[in-house]
CSV table of C-alpha atoms and ligand atoms in Angstrom, one decimal:
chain,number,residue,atom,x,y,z
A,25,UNK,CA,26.0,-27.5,-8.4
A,26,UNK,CA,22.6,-28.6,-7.8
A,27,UNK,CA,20.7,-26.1,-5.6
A,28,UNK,CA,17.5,-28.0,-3.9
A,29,UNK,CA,17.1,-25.4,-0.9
A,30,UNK,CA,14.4,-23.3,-2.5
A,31,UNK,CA,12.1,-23.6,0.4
A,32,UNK,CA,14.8,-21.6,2.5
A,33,UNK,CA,15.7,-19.1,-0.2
A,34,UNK,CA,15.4,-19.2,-4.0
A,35,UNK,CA,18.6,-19.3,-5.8
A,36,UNK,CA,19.4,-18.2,-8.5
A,37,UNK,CA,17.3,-15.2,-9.0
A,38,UNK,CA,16.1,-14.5,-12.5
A,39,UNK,CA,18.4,-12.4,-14.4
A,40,UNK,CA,16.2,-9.7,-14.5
A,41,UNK,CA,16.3,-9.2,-10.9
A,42,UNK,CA,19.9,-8.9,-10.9
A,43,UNK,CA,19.6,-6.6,-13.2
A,44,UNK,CA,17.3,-4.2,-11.3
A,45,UNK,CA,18.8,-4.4,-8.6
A,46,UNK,CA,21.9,-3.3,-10.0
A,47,UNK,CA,20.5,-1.0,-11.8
A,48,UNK,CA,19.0,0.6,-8.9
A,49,UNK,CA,21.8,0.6,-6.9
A,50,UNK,CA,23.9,2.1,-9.8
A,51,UNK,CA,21.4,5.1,-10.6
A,52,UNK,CA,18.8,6.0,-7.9
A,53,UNK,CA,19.1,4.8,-4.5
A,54,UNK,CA,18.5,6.9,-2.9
A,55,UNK,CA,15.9,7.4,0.8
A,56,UNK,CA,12.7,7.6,-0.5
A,57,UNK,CA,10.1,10.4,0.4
A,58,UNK,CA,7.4,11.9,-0.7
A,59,UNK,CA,8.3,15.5,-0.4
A,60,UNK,CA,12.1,15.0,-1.5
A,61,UNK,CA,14.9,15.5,-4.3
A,62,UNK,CA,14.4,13.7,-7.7
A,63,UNK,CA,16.1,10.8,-6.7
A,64,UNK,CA,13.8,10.0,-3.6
A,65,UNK,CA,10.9,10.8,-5.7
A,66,UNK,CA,12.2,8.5,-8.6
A,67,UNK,CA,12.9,5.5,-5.4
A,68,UNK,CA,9.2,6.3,-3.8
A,69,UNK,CA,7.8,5.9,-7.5
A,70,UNK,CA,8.8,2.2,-8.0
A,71,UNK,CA,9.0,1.3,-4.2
A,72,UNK,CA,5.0,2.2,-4.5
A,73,UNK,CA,4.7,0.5,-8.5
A,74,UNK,CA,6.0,-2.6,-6.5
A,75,UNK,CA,3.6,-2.9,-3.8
A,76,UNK,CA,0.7,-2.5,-6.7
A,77,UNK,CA,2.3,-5.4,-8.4
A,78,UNK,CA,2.0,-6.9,-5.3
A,79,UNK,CA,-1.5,-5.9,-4.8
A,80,UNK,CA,-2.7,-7.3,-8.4
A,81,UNK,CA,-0.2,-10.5,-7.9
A,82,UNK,CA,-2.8,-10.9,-4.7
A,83,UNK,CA,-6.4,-9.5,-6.5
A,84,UNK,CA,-6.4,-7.4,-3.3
A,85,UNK,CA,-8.2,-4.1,-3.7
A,86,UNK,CA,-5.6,-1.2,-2.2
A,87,UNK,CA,-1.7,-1.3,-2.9
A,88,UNK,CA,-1.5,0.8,0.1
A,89,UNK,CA,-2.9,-2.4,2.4
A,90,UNK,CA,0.7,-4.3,1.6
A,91,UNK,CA,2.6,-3.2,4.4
A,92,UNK,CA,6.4,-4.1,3.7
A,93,UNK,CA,8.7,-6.1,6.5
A,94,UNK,CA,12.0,-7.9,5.8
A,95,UNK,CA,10.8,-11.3,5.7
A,96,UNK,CA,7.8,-13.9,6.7
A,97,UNK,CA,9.1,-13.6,10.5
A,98,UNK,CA,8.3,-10.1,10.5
A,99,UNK,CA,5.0,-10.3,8.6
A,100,UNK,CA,3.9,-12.6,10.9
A,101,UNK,CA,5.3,-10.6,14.0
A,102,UNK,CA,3.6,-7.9,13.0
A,103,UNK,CA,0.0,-9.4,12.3
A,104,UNK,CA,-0.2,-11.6,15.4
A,105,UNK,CA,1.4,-9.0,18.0
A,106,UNK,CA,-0.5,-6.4,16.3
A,107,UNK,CA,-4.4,-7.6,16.2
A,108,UNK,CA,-4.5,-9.8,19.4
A,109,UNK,CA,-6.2,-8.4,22.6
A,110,UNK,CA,-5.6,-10.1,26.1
A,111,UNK,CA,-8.3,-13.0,27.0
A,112,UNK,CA,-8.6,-13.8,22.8
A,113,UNK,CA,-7.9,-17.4,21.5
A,114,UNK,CA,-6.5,-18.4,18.8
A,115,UNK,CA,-5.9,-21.4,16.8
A,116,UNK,CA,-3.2,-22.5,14.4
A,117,UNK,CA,-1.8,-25.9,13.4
A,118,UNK,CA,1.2,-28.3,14.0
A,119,UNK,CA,2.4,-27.5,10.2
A,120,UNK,CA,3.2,-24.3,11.5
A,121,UNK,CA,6.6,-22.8,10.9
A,122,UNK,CA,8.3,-21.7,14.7
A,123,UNK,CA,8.2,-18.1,13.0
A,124,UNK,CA,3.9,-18.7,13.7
A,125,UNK,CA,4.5,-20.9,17.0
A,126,UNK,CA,6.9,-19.0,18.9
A,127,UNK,CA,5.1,-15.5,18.5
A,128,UNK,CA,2.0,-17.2,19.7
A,129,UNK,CA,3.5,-19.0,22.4
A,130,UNK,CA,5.2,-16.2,23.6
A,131,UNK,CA,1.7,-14.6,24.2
A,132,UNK,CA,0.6,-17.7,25.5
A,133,UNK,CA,3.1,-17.5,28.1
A,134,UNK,CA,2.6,-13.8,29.1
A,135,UNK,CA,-1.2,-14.9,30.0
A,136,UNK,CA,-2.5,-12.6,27.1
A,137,UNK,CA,-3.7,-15.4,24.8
A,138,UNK,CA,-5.3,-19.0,24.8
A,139,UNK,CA,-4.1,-21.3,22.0
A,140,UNK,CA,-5.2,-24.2,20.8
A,141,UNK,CA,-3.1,-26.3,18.2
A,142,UNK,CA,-4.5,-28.6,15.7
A,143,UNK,CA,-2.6,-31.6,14.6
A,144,UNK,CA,-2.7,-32.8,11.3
A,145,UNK,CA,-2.6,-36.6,10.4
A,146,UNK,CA,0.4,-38.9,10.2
A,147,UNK,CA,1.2,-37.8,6.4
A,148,UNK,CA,1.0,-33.6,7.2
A,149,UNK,CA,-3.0,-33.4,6.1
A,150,UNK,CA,-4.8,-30.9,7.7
A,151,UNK,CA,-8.7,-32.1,8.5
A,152,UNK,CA,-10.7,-28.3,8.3
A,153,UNK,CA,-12.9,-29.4,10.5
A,154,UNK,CA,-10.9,-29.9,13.4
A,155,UNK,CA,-9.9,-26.7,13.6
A,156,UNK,CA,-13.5,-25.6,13.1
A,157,UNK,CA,-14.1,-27.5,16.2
A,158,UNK,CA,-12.0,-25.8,18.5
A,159,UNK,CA,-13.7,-22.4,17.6
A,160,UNK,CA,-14.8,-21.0,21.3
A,161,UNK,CA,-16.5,-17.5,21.8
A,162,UNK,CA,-13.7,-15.7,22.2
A,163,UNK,CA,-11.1,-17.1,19.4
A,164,UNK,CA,-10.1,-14.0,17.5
A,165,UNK,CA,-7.6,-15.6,14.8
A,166,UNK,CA,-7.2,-18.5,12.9
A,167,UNK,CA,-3.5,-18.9,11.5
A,168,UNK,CA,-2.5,-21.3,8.9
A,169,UNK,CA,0.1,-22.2,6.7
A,170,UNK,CA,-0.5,-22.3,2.7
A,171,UNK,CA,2.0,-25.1,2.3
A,172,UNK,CA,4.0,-26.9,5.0
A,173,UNK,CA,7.8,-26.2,4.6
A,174,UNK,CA,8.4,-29.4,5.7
A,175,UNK,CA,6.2,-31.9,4.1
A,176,UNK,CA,5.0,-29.5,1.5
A,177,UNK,CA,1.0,-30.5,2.2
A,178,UNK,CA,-1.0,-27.9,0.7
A,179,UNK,CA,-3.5,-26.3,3.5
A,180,UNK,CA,-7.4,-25.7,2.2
A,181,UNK,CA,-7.2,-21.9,2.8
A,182,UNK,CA,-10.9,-21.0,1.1
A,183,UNK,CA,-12.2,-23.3,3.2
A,184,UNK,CA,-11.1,-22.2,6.3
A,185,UNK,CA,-11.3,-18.4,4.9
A,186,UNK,CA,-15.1,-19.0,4.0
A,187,UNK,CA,-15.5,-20.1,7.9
A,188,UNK,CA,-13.8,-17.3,9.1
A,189,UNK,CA,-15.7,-15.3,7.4
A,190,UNK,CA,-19.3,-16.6,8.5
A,191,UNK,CA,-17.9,-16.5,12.5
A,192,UNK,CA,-16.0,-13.0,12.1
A,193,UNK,CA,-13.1,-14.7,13.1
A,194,UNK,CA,-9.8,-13.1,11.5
A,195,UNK,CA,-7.4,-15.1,9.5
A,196,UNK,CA,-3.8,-14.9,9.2
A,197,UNK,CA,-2.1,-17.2,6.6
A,198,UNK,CA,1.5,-17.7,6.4
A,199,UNK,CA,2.3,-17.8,2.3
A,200,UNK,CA,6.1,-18.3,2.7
A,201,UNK,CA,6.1,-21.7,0.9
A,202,UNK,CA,2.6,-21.0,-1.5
A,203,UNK,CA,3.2,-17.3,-2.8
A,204,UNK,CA,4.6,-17.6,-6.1
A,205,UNK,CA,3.6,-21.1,-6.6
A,206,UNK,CA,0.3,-21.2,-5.7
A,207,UNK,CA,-2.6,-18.7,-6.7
A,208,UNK,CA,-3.5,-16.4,-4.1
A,209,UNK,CA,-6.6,-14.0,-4.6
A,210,UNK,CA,-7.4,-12.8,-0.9
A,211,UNK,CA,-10.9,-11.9,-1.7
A,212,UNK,CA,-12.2,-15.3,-3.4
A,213,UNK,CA,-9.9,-16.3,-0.3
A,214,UNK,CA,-11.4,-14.6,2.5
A,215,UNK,CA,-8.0,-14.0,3.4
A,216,UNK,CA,-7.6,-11.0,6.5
A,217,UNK,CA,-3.8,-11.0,6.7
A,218,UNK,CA,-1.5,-12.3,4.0
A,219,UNK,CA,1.9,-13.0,5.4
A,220,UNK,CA,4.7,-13.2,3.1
A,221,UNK,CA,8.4,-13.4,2.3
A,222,UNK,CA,10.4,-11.8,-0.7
A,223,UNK,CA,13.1,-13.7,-1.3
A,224,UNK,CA,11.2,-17.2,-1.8
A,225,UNK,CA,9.3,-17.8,-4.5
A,226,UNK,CA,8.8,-14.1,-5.1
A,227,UNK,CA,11.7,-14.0,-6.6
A,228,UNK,CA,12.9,-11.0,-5.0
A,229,UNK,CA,16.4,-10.3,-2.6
A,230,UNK,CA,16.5,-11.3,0.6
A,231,UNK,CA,15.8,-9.0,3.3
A,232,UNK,CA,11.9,-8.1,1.4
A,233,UNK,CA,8.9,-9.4,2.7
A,234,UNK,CA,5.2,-8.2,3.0
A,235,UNK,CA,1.9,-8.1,5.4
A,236,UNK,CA,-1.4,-7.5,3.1
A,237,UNK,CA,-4.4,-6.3,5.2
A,238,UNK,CA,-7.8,-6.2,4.2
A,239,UNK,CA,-9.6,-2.7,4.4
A,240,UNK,CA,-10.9,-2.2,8.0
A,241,UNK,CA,-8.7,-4.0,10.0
A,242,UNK,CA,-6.6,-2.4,12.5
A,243,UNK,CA,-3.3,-3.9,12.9
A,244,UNK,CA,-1.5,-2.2,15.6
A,245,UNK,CA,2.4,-1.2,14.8
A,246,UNK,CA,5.4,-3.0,16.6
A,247,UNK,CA,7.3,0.0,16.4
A,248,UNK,CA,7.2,3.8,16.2
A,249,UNK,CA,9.7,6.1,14.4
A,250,UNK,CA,10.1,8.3,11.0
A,251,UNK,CA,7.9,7.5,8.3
A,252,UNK,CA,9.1,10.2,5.9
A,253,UNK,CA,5.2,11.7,6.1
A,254,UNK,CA,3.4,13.7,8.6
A,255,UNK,CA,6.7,14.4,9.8
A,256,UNK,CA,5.7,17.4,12.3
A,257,UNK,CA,3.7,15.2,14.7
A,258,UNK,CA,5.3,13.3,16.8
A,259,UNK,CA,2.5,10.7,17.0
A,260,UNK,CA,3.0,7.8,15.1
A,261,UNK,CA,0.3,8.1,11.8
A,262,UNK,CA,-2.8,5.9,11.7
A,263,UNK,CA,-2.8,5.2,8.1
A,264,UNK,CA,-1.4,2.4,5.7
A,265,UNK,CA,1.5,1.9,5.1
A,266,UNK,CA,2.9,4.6,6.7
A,267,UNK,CA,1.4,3.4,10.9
A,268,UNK,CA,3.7,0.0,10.1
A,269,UNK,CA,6.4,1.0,8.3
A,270,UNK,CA,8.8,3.5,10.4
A,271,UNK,CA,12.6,3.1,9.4
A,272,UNK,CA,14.5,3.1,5.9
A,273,UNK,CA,13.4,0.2,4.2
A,274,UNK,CA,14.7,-2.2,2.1
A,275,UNK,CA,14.0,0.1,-0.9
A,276,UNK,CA,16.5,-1.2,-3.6
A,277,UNK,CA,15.7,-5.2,-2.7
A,278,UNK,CA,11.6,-4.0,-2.3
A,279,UNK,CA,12.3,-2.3,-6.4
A,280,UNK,CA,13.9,-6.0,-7.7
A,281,UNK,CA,10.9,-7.9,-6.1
A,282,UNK,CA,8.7,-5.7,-8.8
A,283,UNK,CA,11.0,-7.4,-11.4
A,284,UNK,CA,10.5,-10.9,-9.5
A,285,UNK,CA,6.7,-10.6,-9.5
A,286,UNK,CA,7.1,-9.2,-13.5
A,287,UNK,CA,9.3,-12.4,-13.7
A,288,UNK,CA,6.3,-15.1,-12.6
A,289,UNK,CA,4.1,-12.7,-14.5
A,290,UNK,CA,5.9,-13.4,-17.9
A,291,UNK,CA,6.4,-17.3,-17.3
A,292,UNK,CA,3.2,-17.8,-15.8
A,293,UNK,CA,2.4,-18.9,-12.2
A,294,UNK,CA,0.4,-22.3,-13.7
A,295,UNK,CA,3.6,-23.1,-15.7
A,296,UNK,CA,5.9,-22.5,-12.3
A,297,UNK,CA,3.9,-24.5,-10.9
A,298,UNK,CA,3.8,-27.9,-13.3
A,299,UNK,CA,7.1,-27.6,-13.6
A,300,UNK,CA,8.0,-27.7,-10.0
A,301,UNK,CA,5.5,-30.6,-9.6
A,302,UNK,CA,6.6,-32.6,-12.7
A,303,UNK,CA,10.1,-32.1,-10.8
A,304,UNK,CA,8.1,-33.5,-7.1
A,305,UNK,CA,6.1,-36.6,-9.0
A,306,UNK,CA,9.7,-37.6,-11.2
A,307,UNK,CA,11.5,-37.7,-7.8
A,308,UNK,CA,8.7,-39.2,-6.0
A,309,UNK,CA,8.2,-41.9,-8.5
A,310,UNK,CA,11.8,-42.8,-8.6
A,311,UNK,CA,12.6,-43.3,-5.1
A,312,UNK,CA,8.9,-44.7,-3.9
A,313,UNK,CA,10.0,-48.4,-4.3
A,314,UNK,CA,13.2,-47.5,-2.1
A,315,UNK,CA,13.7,-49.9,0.8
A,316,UNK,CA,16.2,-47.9,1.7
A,317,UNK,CA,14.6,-44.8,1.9
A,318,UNK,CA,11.5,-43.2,3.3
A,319,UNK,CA,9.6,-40.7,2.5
A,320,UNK,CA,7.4,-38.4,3.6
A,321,UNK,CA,3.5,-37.0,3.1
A,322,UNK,CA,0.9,-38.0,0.7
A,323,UNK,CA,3.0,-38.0,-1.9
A,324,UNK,CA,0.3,-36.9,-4.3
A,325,UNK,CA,-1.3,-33.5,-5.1
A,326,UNK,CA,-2.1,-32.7,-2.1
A,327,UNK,CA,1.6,-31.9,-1.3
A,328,UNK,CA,4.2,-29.1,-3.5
A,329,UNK,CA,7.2,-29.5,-4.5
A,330,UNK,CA,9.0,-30.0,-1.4
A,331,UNK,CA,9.9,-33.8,-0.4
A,332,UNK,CA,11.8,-34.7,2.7
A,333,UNK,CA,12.9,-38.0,3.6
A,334,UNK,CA,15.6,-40.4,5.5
A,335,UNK,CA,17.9,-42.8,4.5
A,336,UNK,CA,17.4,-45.8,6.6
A,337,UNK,CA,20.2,-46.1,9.4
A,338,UNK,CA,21.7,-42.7,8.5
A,339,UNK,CA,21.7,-39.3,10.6
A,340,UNK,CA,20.0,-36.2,8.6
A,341,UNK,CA,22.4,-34.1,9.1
A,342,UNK,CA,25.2,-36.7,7.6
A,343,UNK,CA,23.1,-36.8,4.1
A,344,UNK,CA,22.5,-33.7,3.5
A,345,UNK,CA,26.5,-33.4,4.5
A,346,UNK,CA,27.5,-36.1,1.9
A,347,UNK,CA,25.1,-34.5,-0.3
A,348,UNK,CA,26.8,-31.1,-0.4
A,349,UNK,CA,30.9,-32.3,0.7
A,350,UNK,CA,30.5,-35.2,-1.9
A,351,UNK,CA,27.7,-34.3,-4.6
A,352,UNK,CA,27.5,-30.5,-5.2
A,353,UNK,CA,23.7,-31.1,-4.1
A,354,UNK,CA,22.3,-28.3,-1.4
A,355,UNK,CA,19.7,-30.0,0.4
A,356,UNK,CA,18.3,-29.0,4.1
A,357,UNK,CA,18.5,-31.1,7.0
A,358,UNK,CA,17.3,-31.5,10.5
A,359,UNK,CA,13.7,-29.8,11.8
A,360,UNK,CA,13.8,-27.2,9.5
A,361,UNK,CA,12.1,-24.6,11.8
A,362,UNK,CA,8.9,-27.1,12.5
A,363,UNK,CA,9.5,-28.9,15.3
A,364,UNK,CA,5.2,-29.8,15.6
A,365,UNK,CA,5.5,-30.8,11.9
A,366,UNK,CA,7.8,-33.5,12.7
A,367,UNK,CA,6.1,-34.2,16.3
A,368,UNK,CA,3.2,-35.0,13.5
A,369,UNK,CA,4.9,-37.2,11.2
A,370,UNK,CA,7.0,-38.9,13.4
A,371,UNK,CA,10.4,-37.6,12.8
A,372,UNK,CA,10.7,-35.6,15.9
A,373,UNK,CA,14.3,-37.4,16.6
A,374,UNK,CA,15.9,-37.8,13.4
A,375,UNK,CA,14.7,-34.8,11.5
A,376,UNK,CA,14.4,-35.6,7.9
A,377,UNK,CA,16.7,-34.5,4.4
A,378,UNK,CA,14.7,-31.8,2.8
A,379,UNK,CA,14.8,-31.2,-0.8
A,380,UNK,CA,12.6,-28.2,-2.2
A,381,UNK,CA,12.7,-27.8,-5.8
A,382,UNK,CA,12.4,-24.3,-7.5
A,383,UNK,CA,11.7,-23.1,-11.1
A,384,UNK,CA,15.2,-22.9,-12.1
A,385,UNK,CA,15.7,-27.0,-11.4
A,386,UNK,CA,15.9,-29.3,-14.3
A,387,UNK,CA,14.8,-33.2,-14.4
A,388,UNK,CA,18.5,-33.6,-15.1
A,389,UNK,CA,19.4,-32.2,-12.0
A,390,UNK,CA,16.8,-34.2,-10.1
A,391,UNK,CA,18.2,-37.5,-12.0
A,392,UNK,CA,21.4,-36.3,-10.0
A,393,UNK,CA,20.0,-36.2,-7.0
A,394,UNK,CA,18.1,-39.7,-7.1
A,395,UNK,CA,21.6,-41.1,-8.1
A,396,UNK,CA,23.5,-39.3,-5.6
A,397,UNK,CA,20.7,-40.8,-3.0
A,398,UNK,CA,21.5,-44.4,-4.6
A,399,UNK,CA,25.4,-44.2,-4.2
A,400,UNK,CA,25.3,-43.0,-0.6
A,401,UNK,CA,22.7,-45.8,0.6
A,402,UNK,CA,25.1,-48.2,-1.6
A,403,UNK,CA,28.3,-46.7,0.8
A,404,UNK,CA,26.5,-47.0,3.5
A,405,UNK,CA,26.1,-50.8,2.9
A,406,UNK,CA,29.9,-51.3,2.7
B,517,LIG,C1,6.2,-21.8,6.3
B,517,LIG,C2,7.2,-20.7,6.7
B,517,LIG,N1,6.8,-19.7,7.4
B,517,LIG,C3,7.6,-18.7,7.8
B,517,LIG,C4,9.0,-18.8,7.4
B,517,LIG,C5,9.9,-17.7,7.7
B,517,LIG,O1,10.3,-17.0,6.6
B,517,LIG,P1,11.4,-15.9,6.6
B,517,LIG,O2,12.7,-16.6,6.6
B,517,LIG,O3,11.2,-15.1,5.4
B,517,LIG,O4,11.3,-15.1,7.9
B,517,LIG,C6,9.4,-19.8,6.6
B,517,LIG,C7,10.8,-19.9,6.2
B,517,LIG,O5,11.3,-20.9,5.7
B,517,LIG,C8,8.5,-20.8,6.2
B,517,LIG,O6,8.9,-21.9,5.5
């Protein structure tokens, strides 16, 4: 079984996540509080010694700015609905994920915002400066991607965060592709709102994801309910976490993220990430020459280790089929959530075959999937 479907989950999970998770479930899960039994004391402990992990994974000042959600979706729920005012503008980018695009064109439609959407070029490349263009006197947010999910091109955050910065204009940037893989330090950065899954290259279960918030910013909460803390008012509290995180959580998935962030501690993000792109450049390099095949995006180091392409004459959908009914080889296929990114590159009608490789892929296994490629284009022929 060859598992190439990182960018949608990553699979396996490190052993050591397992474990914890177990481990938790086994011997202390119970609803965390602050002013409960053992047990919830023991869960609020490491619930809270994950969101520093978090915080230090980040260089963010204040583990109680990571607010936690269930996945990116929710993150980015959350920071859009909750810092826009009616009459603002904002401006994201056509690499954006539908879990950026929809929220904002929802708010588009209700006549609260005006948005402005900045293509990149024919290969997924962002150009800065043409979404420092569209900067009127009343944009309030700027919200970008890390790393397309698509065409896995790498988005010059400090740049835009340094701009942001200078015009007081917030910025929101979607790390479900980068965190994990990519270093993130918010404050070199200039990065307002952090939005971030789990269960990607965190590491962590599904169902876990976060919202970081720098100090000062008022997010406003999407819902209201028990927070386990100032539980004799019956407004909602103002402070952070508690204002954005009413409900149970996902306290024994939130406790095995700690072990996936401990996980990319001990291997080292730098070495995650050569390994990932050694695994891009040796499937790059072996299919470039393809007549058969094209691929997609720069192709060099401006892009991470996610590749999608087509097979000549042959539906999406019915590679990445063959791929799994025939191969053992779990590959995404269609629009993959980004309908603009394809607008951009072309692929609007066919969608493309997505492969995303993860730390836990070998060369060997890429081999496999280069051959696999060559057999099915050789079929195809017959
Ligand atoms: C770039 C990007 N943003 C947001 C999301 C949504 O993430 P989640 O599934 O955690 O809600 C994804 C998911 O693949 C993504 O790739």
């Amino acid at each position: 079984m060859i598992y190439v479907d990182n960018g949608a989950t990553t699979f396996p999970k490190p052993k050591s996540v397992i474990d914890k998770l177990v481990d938790c479930s086994l011997h202390y899960a119970a609803n965390p509080g602050r002013s409960g039994h053992k047990l919830a004391m023991k869960m609020d402990r490491e619930i809270y010694e994950t969101r520093e992990k978090l915080c230090k994974f980040i260089n963010a000042t204040n583990p109680l700015n990571i607010i936690y959600t269930f996945n990116a979706t929710d993150s980015l729920n959350l920071a859009i609905k909750g810092v826009v005012k009616k009459n603002d503008h904002v401006i994201t980018t056509s690499m954006e994920h539908n879990s950026v695009l929809r929220p904002l064109n929802e708010l588009k439609k209700l006549g609260i915002i005006d948005l402005s959407i900045v293509y990149a070029d024919k290969y997924g490349v962002i150009d800065v400066n043409k979404i420092f263009d569209e900067v009127r006197e009343n944009t309030s947010l700027i919200v970008t991607t890390q790393m397309s999910n698509v065409f896995g091109t790498i988005v010059d955050v400090e740049k835009i965060g340094a701009f942001c910065k200078e015009k007081n204009i917030l910025y929101l940037v979607d790390a479900a592709q980068s965190i994990g893989v990519l270093d993130i330090d918010v404050q070199k950065m200039n990065i307002d709102l952090l939005a971030f899954p789990g269960h990607k290259a965190l590491f962590g279960p599904m169902g876990t994801g976060g919202l970081y918030i720098k100090d000062k910013i008022k997010v406003n909460p999407l819902k209201q309910g028990g927070t386990g803390s100032f539980s004799q008012d019956i407004n909602q509290p103002s402070i952070y976490p508690d204002s954005l995180e009413s409900g149970t959580s996902n306290g024994v998935g939130i406790v095995a993220l700690g072990a996936g962030v401990d996980f990319i501690n001990e291997v080292g993000i730098k070495n995650i990430r050569e390994h990932e792109n050694e695994l891009k450049n040796y499937f790059i390099e072996n299919l470039k020459d393809n007549k058969d095949i094209i691929l997609y995006g720069p192709l060099d180091e401006r892009q991470g280790a996610v590749v999608s392409l087509n097979v000549k004459g042959m539906d999406s959908s019915k590679v990445s089929f063959i791929l799994s009914e025939d191969f053992d080889i779990y590959t995404r296929a269609g629009f993959h959530c980004a309908p603009l990114a394809h607008k951009t590159i072309g692929t609007q009608r066919l969608g493309a075959v997505r492969f995303s490789f993860g730390y836990f892929n070998t060369i060997e296994q890429v081999d496999k999937c280069i051959k696999a490629l060559e057999k099915i284009i050789e079929r195809n022929k017959k």
